[in-house]
XYZ file of C-alpha atoms in Angstrom:
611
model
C 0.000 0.000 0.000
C 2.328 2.443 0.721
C 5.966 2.547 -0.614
C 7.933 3.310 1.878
C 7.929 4.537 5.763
C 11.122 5.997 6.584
C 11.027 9.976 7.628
C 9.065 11.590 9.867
C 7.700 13.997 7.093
C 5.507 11.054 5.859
C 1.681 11.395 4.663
C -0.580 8.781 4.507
C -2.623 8.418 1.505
C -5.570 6.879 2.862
C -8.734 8.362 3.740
C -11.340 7.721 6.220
C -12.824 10.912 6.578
C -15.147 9.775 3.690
C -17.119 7.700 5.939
C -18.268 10.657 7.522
C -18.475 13.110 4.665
C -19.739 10.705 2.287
C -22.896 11.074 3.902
C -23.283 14.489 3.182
C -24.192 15.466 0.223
C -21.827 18.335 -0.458
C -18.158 18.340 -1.491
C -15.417 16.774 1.038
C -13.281 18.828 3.148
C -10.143 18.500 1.105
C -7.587 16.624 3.221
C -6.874 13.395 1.341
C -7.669 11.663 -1.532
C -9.880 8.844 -0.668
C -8.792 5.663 -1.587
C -10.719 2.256 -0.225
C -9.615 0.040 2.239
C -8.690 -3.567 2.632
C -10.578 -5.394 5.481
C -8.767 -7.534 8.021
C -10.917 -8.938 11.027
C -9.191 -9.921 14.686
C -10.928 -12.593 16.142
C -12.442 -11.811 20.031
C -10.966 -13.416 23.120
C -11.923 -17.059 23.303
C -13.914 -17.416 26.516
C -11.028 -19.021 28.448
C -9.414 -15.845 28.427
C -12.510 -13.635 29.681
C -13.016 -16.270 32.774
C -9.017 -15.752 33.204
C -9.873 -11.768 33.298
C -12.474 -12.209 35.440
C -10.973 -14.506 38.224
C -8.374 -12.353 38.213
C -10.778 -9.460 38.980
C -12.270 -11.046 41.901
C -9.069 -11.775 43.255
C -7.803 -8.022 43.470
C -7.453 -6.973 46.968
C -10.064 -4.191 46.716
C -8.850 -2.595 49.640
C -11.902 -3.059 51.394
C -13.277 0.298 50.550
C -10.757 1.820 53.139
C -9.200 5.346 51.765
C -5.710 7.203 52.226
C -4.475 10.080 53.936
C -2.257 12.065 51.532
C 0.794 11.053 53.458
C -0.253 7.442 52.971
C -0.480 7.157 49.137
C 2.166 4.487 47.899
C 4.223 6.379 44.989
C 6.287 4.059 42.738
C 7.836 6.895 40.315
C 8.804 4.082 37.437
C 9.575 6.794 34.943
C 12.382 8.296 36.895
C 13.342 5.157 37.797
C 14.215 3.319 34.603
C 14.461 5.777 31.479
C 17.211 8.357 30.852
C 17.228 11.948 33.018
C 18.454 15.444 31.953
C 21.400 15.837 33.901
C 20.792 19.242 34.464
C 17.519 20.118 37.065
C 16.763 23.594 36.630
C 14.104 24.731 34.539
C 15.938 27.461 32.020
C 14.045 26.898 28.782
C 16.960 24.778 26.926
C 17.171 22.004 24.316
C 17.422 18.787 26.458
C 19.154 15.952 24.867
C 19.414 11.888 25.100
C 16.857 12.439 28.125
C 12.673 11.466 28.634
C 12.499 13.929 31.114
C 14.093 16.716 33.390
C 13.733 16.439 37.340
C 12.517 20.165 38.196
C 9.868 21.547 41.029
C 6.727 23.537 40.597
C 7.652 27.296 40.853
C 4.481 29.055 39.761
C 3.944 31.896 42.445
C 1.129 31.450 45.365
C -0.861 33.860 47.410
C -3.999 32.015 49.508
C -4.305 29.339 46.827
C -8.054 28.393 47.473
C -9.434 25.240 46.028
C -12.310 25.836 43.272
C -14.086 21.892 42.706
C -12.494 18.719 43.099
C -13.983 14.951 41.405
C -14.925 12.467 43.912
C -14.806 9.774 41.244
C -10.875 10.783 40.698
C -10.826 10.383 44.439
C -12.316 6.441 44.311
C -9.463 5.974 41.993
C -6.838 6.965 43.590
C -8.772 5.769 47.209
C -7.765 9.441 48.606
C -9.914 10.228 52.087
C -12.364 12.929 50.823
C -11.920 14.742 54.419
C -8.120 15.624 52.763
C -9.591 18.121 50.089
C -10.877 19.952 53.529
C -6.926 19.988 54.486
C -6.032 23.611 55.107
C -2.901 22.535 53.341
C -4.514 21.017 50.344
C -4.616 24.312 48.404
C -1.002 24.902 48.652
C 0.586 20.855 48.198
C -2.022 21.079 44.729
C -0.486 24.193 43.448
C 3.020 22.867 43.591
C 3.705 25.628 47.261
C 4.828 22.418 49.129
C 5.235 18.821 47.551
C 3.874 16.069 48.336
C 5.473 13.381 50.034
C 7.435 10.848 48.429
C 7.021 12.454 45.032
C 9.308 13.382 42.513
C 8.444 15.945 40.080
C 9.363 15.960 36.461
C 8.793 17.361 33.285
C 8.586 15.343 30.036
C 10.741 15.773 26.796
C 8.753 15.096 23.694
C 8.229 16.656 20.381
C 5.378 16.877 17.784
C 3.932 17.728 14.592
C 2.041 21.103 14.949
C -0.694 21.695 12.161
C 0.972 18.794 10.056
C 4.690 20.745 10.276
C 7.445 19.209 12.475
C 8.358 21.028 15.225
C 10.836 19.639 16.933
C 11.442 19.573 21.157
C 8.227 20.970 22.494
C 7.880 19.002 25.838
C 5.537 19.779 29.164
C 6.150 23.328 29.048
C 3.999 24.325 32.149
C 2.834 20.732 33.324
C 4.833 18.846 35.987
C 4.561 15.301 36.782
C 4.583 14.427 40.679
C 5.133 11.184 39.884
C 3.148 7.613 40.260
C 1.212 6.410 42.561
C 0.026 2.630 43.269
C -3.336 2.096 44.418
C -5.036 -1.187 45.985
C -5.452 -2.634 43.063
C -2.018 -2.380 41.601
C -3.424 0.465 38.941
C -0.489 2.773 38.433
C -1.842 6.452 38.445
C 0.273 9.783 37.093
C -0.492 12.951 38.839
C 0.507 16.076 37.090
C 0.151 19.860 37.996
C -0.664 21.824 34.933
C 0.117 25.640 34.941
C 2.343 24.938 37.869
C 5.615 27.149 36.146
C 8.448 27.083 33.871
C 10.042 23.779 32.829
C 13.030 23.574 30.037
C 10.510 23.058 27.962
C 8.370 26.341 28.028
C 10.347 28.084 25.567
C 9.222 31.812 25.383
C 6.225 30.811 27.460
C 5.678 31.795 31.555
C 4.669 27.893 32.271
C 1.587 29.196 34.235
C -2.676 28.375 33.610
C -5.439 30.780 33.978
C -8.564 29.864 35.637
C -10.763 30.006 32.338
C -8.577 27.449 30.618
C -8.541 25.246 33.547
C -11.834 25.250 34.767
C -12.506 24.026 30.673
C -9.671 21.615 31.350
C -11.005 20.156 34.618
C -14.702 20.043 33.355
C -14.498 18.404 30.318
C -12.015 16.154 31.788
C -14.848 14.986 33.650
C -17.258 15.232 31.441
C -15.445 12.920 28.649
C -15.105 10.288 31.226
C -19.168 9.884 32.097
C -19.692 9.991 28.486
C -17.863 7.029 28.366
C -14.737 8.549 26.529
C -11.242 7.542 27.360
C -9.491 10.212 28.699
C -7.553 11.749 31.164
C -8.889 13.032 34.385
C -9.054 15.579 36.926
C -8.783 15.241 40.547
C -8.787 18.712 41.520
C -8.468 22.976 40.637
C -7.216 25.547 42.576
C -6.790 29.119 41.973
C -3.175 30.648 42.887
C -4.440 34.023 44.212
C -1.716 35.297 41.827
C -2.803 37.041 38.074
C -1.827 35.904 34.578
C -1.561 38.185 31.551
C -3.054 36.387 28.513
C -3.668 37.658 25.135
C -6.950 35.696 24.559
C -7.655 36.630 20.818
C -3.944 37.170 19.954
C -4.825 41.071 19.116
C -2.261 42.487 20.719
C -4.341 43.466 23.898
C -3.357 40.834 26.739
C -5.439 41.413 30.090
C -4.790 39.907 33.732
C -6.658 37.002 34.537
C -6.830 34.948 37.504
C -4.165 32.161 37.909
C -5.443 28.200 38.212
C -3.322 24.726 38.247
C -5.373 21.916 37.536
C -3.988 18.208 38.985
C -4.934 15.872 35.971
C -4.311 12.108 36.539
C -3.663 9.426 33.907
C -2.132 5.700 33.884
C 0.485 7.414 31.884
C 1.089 10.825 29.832
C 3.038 9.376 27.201
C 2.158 10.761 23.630
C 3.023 9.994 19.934
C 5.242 13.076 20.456
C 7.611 11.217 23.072
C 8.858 8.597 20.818
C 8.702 11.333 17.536
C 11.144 13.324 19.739
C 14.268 10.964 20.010
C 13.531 9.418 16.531
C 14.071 12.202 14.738
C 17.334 12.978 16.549
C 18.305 9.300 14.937
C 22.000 8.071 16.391
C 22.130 6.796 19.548
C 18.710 8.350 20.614
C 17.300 5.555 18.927
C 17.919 3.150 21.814
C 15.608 5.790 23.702
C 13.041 5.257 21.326
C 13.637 1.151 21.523
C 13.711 1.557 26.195
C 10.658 4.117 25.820
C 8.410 1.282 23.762
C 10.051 -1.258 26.035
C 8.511 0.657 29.092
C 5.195 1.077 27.290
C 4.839 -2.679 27.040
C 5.935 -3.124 30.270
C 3.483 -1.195 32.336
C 0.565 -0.294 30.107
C 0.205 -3.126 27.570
C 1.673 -5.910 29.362
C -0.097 -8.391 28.198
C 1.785 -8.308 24.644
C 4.744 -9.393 26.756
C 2.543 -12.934 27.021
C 1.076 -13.504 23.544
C 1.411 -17.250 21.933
C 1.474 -17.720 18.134
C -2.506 -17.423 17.248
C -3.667 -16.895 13.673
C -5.828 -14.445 14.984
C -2.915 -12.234 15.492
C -1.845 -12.939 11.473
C -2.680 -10.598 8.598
C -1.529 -11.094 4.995
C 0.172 -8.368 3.453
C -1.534 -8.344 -0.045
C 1.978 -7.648 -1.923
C 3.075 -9.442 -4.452
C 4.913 -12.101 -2.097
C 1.957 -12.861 -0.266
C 4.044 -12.680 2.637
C 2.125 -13.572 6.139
C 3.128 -11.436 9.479
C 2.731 -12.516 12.623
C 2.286 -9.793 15.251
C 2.894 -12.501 18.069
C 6.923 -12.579 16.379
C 6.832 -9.014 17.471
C 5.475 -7.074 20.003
C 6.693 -3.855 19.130
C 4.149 -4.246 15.903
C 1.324 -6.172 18.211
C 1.770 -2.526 20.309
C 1.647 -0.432 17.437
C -1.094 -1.951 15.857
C -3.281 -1.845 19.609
C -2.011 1.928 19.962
C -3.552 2.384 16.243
C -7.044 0.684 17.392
C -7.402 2.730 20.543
C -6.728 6.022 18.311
C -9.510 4.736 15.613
C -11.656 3.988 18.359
C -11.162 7.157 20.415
C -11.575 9.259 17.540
C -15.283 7.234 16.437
C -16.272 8.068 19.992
C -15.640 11.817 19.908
C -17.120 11.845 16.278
C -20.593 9.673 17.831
C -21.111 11.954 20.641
C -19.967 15.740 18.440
C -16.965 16.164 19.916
C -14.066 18.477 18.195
C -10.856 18.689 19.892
C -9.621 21.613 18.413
C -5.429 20.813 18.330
C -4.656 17.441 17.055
C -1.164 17.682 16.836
C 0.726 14.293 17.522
C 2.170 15.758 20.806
C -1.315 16.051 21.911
C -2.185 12.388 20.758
C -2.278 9.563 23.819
C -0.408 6.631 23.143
C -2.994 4.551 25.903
C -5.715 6.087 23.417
C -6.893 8.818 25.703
C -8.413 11.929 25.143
C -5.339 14.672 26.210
C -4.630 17.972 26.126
C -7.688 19.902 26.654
C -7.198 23.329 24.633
C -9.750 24.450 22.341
C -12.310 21.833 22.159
C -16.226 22.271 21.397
C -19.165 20.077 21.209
C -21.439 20.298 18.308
C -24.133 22.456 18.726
C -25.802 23.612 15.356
C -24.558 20.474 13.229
C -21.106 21.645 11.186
C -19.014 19.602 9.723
C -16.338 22.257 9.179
C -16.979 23.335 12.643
C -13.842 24.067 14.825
C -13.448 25.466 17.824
C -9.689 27.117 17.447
C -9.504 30.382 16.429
C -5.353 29.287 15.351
C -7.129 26.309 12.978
C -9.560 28.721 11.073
C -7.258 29.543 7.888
C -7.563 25.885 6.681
C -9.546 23.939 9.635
C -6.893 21.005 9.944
C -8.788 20.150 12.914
C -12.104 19.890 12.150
C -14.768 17.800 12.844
C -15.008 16.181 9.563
C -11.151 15.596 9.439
C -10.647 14.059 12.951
C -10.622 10.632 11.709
C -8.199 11.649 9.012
C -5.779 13.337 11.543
C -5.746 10.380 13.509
C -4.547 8.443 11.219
C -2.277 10.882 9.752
C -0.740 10.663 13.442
C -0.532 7.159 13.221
C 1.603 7.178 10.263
C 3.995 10.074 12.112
C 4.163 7.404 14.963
C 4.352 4.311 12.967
C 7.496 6.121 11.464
C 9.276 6.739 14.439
C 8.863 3.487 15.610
C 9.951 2.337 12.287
C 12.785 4.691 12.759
C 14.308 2.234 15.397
C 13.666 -0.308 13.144
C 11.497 -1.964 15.580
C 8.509 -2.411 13.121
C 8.859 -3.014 8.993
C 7.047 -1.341 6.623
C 4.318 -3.839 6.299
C 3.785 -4.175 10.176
C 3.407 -0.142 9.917
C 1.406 -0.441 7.122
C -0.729 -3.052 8.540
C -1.203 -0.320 11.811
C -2.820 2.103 9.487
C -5.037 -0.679 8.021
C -6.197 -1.774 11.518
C -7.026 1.894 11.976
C -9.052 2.412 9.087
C -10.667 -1.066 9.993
C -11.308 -0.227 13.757
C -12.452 3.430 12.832
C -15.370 2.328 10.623
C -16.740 -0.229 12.249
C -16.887 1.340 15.556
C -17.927 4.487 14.203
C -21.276 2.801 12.263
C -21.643 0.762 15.317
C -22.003 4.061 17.425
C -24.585 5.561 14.357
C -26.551 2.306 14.117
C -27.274 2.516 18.268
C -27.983 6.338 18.411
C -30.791 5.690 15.622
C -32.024 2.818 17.654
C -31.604 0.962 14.582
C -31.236 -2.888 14.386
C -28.398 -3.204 11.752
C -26.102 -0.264 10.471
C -28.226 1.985 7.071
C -25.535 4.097 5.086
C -28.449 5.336 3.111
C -30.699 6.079 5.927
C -27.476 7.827 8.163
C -25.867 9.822 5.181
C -29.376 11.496 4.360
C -30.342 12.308 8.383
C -26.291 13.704 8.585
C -27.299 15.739 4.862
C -30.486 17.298 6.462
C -28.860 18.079 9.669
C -26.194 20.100 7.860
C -28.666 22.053 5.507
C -30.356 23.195 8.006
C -27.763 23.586 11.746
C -29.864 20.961 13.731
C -28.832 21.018 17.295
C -26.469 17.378 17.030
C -27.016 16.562 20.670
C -30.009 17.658 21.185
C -31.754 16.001 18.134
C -30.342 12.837 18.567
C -31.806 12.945 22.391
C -35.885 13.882 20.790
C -35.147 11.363 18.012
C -35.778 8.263 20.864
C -39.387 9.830 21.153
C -40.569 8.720 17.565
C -43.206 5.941 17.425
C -42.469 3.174 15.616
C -45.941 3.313 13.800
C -46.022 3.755 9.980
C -49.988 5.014 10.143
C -48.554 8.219 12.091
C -50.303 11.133 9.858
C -48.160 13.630 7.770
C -48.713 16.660 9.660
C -47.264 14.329 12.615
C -44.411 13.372 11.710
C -41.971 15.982 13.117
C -43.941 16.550 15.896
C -41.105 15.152 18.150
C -38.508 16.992 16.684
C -40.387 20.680 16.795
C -37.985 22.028 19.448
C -35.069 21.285 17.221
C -36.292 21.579 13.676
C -36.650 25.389 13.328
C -37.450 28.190 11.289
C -38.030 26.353 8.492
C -39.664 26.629 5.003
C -42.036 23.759 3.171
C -39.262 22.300 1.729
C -37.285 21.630 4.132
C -39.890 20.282 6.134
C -41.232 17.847 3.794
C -37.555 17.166 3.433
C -37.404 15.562 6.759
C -40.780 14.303 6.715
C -39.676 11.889 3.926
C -36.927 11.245 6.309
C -39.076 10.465 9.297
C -40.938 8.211 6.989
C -38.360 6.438 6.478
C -37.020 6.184 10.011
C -40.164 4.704 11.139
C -40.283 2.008 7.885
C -37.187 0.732 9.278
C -37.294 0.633 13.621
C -40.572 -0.528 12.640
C -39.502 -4.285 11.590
C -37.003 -4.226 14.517
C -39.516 -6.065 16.724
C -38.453 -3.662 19.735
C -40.624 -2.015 21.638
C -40.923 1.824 21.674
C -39.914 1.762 25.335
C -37.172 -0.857 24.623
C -35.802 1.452 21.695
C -36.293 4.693 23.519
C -34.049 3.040 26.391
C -31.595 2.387 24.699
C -31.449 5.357 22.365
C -30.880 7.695 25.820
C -28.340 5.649 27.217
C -26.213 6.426 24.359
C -27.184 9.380 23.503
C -26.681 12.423 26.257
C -29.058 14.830 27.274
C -26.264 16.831 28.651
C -22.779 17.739 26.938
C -20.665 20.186 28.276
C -21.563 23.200 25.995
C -19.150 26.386 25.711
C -21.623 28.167 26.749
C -22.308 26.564 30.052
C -18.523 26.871 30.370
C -18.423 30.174 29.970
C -21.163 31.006 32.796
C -19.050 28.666 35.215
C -16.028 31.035 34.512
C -17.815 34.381 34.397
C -18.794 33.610 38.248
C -15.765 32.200 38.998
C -13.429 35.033 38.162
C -15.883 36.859 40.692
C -14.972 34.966 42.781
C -18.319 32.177 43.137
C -17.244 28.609 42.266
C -21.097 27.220 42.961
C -21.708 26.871 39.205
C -18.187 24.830 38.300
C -19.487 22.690 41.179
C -22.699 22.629 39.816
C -21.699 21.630 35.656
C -19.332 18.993 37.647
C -22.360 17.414 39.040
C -24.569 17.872 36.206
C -21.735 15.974 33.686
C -21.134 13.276 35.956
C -24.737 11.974 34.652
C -25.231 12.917 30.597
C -27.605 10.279 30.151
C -29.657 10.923 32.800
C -33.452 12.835 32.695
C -32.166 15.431 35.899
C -35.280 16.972 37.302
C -34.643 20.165 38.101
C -31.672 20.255 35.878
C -33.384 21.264 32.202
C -31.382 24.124 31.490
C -28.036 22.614 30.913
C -29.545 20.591 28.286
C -31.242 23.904 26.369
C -30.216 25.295 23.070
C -27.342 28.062 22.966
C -28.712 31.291 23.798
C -27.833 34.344 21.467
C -24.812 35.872 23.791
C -22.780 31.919 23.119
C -22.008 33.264 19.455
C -19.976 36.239 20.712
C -16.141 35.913 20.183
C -14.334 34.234 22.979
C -17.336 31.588 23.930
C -17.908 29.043 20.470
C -14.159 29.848 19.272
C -11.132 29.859 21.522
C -7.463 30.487 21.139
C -4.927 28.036 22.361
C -3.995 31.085 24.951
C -4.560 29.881 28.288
């Protein structure tokens, strides 16, 4: 398929972006040329290996519910311990070679830090005692003033591909990494300060947060998580007491805002852009590349450490040889490949549910499949395919919804090659990645459409014209999707009926257009209709996949505008909210209303990376 891998300046030729746009019936958002793809299937666990899981489950010691004083959490700090350090420790912004990281200490200036929200469900994780976040000391170990004990801050080295152009070293310029901790059940948990102060790695950049970015950050964190979307978390946000001068719109007029560190927690912060870093330096940095992947395996895939030769694990190659690989021969390839299918499946998830992350460059691309990086993202409101929410991205949209699945795998490639750079994958195990992304991507993604229509088996037809109409005419995505479970599954429904269900988001609009989705409706009902499931049944399951509640920018933006006065009740209150999306919240209705008029103005729908 493709001819070679060997630079990291290489573009994939594949498309999968058409699966999306395809059903819209106006001309692609240029990114690629589409070109189909071959079809390889992985066979499911054989039940043996799900009873294994599952005894091993039940015999985790589950702590018995008992939770930790801060002072009693059990770090383990693996990173430090086995992969190469800077040998210098302070944080002048530098070029740091032959090193993962650089030792160096939170320095971001503190007056009264108070804490804003924090997520109980982080807490469970990590089984911290929630009487700790009433600490009068909590505010100040969370904003870096005084560490924690038994950590061992750090900042990462990695580099990335910004807006498809190399980089080169970018690296956590205002996050630090307190290290690892171990809980009960042997789940190894990073916990990072972000906006915290200067690192090597800041470049021109003061290393510090302000509280609008953060309470985003900390929000959606959240939010992603209850909507069933891998990502990483947030345990807590605290103010600094100190101000931050940010040019929001990049105009030339910065402003003071209020100064916020978030603590976000993942199994591990690793990115494409850690492994693209060393590769590209080639020469003995390759081993770096070779003990990073080794570490991967080792603590976040390590069950590729155990594979057995399994057919299910084979692919053939389709070139003129024939040839057969065998991913158990090499689990650099089995990881690549699994790194490729948690991107494809990531990026299906944020495309089911609306969500556009704004700044897909590979250093902000999870190698465990997470969602990282919160900058700025948006959730659909008026359906957009062209709809981004980064000021930076307007000029050609890179990033936007319609080309997320196309950036992942763009990203894959970037990774595949720096892997292949230290020739621990060939070209046809790379090439077989990309595949299994294309693969994973579609499937999952018309799995996702077929269960938000309620529908019994996956209909292109039915899907591309629904996506069509909701472009034409800005339906609400979320919204719709949500009213769409209240259609009766009764072909004798009259005409003037039909849309009935949909009036609150099918507005303002002329006979055409209406008789447009009437047809549509039609035939909706034609086909739930021979499902043989109830309206309840359908209706069920229709809401527990599709939210009622997203976190909008406009609800956002209400959470800051009291916060900067000062009145963190409505972060709390969004936190709480999010924590349920599928749920009917009594009480609750208007978080899942449509955009008011003042969530157009500058600054609200479209963001700046400044933060």
């Amino acid at each position: 398929m493709f001819a070679h891998i060997s630079s990291l300046s290489y573009t994939s030729s594949i498309s999968v972006s058409s699966t999306i746009s395809a059903f819209l019936r106006f001309p692609k958002l240029p990114f690629y040329p589409n070109r189909s793809l071959r079809r390889f299937s992985m066979e499911p666990p054989t039940s043996a290996a799900v009873d294994s899981i599952a005894d091993k489950l039940k015999s985790q010691n589950l702590n018995n519910g008992k939770r930790v004083k801060l002072e009693e959490l059990k770090w383990d700090n693996s990173f430090v311990r086995e992969l190469p350090a800077d040998p210098r420790t302070d944080n002048m912004p530098r070029e740091v070679l032959h090193a993962c990281y650089t030792k160096v200490s939170p320095s971001a200036e503190v007056d009264n830090p108070q804490l804003v929200a924090w997520s109980e469900l982080v807490a469970e994780i990590l089984e911290l005692d929630p009487k700790g976040f009433e600490r009068e000391d909590f505010p100040l170990k969370f904003s870096g003033e005084t560490l924690l004990d038994g950590s061992m801050p750090y900042a990462q080295c990695y580099g990335g591909h910004q807006f498809g152009m190399w980089a080169g070293q970018l690296g956590d310029g205002r996050a630090i990494t307190l290290g690892e901790i171990l809980n009960s059940k042997g789940e190894r948990w990073e916990l990072q300060l972000k906006g915290c102060g200067r690192t090597p790695y800041s470049r021109f950049a003061d290393g510090l947060a302000v509280l609008r970015s953060s309470i985003r950050e900390f929000l959606c964190s959240e939010a992603m998580h209850s909507l069933g979307i891998p990502t990483t978390r947030a345990l807590c946000l605290v103010t600094t007491g100190k101000y931050v001068a940010r040019d929001m719109f990049y105009d030339g007029n910065p402003k003071d805002e209020p100064g916020a560190i978030v603590c976000r927690v993942a199994q591990s912060f690793l990115r494409f852009g850690s492994y693209q870093i060393h590769a590209s330096r080639g020469g003995s940095d390759l081993e770096i590349v070779r003990n990073l992947a080794n570490y991967a395996i080792k603590h976040h895939f390590p069950h590729l450490e155990k594979i057995n030769k399994s057919e299910t694990v084979s692919f053939s190659t389709g070139n003129e040889d024939d040839s057969t690989v065998d991913l158990t021969s090499n689990k650099y390839a089995a990881w690549v490949v699994e790194v490729a299918e948690r991107t494809a499946s990531l990026v299906a998830s944020w495309q089911g549910v609306g969500f556009t992350h704004g700044v897909l460059n590979t250093d902000n691309m999870s190698i465990l499949g997470l969602t990282i990086d919160y900058g700025p993202f948006g959730f659909l409101d008026a359906f957009d395919p062209s709809f981004t929410p980064n000021t930076t991205d307007l000029p050609g949209r890179r990033y936007c919804f319609a080309n997320q699945p196309d950036i992942g795998l763009w990203n894959i490639a970037q990774f595949a090659t720096a892997i292949s750079a230290a020739q621990l994958i060939n070209e046809n195990e790379a090439n077989y990645a990309m595949e299994r992304y294309g693969t994973k991507f579609m499937d999952e993604y018309q799995a996702i459409m077929t269960k938000k229509l309620g529908l019994s088996k996956y209909n292109k037809q039915l899907i591309s014209k629904l996506l069509n109409n909701m472009a034409i005419d800005k339906v609400d995505y979320t919204n719709f999707f949500r009213l769409l479970s209240n259609i009766k599954a009764d072909p004798a429904i009259p005409e003037d009926e039909l849309l009935v269900p949909l009036k609150a988001v099918l507005l303002d609009m002329g006979k055409e257009r209406k008789e447009a989705w009437s047809s549509w409706v039609h035939s909706y009902i034609q086909e739930v209709s021979t499902s043989g499931i109830s309206d309840e049944q359908r209706k069920a399951s229709m809401n527990s996949v599709n939210p009622k509640y997203i976190l909008r920018n406009y609800l956002c933006q209400s959470a800051i505008d009291a916060a900067e006065q000062g009145d963190f009740e409505e972060v709390r209150q969004l936190l709480k909210v999010m924590q349920c999306p599928y749920d009917d919240q009594p009480g609750m209705e208007k978080y899942a209303r449509l955009p008011p008029a003042w969530a157009y103005r500058p600054g609200v729908c479209m963001l700046s990376c400044s933060s």
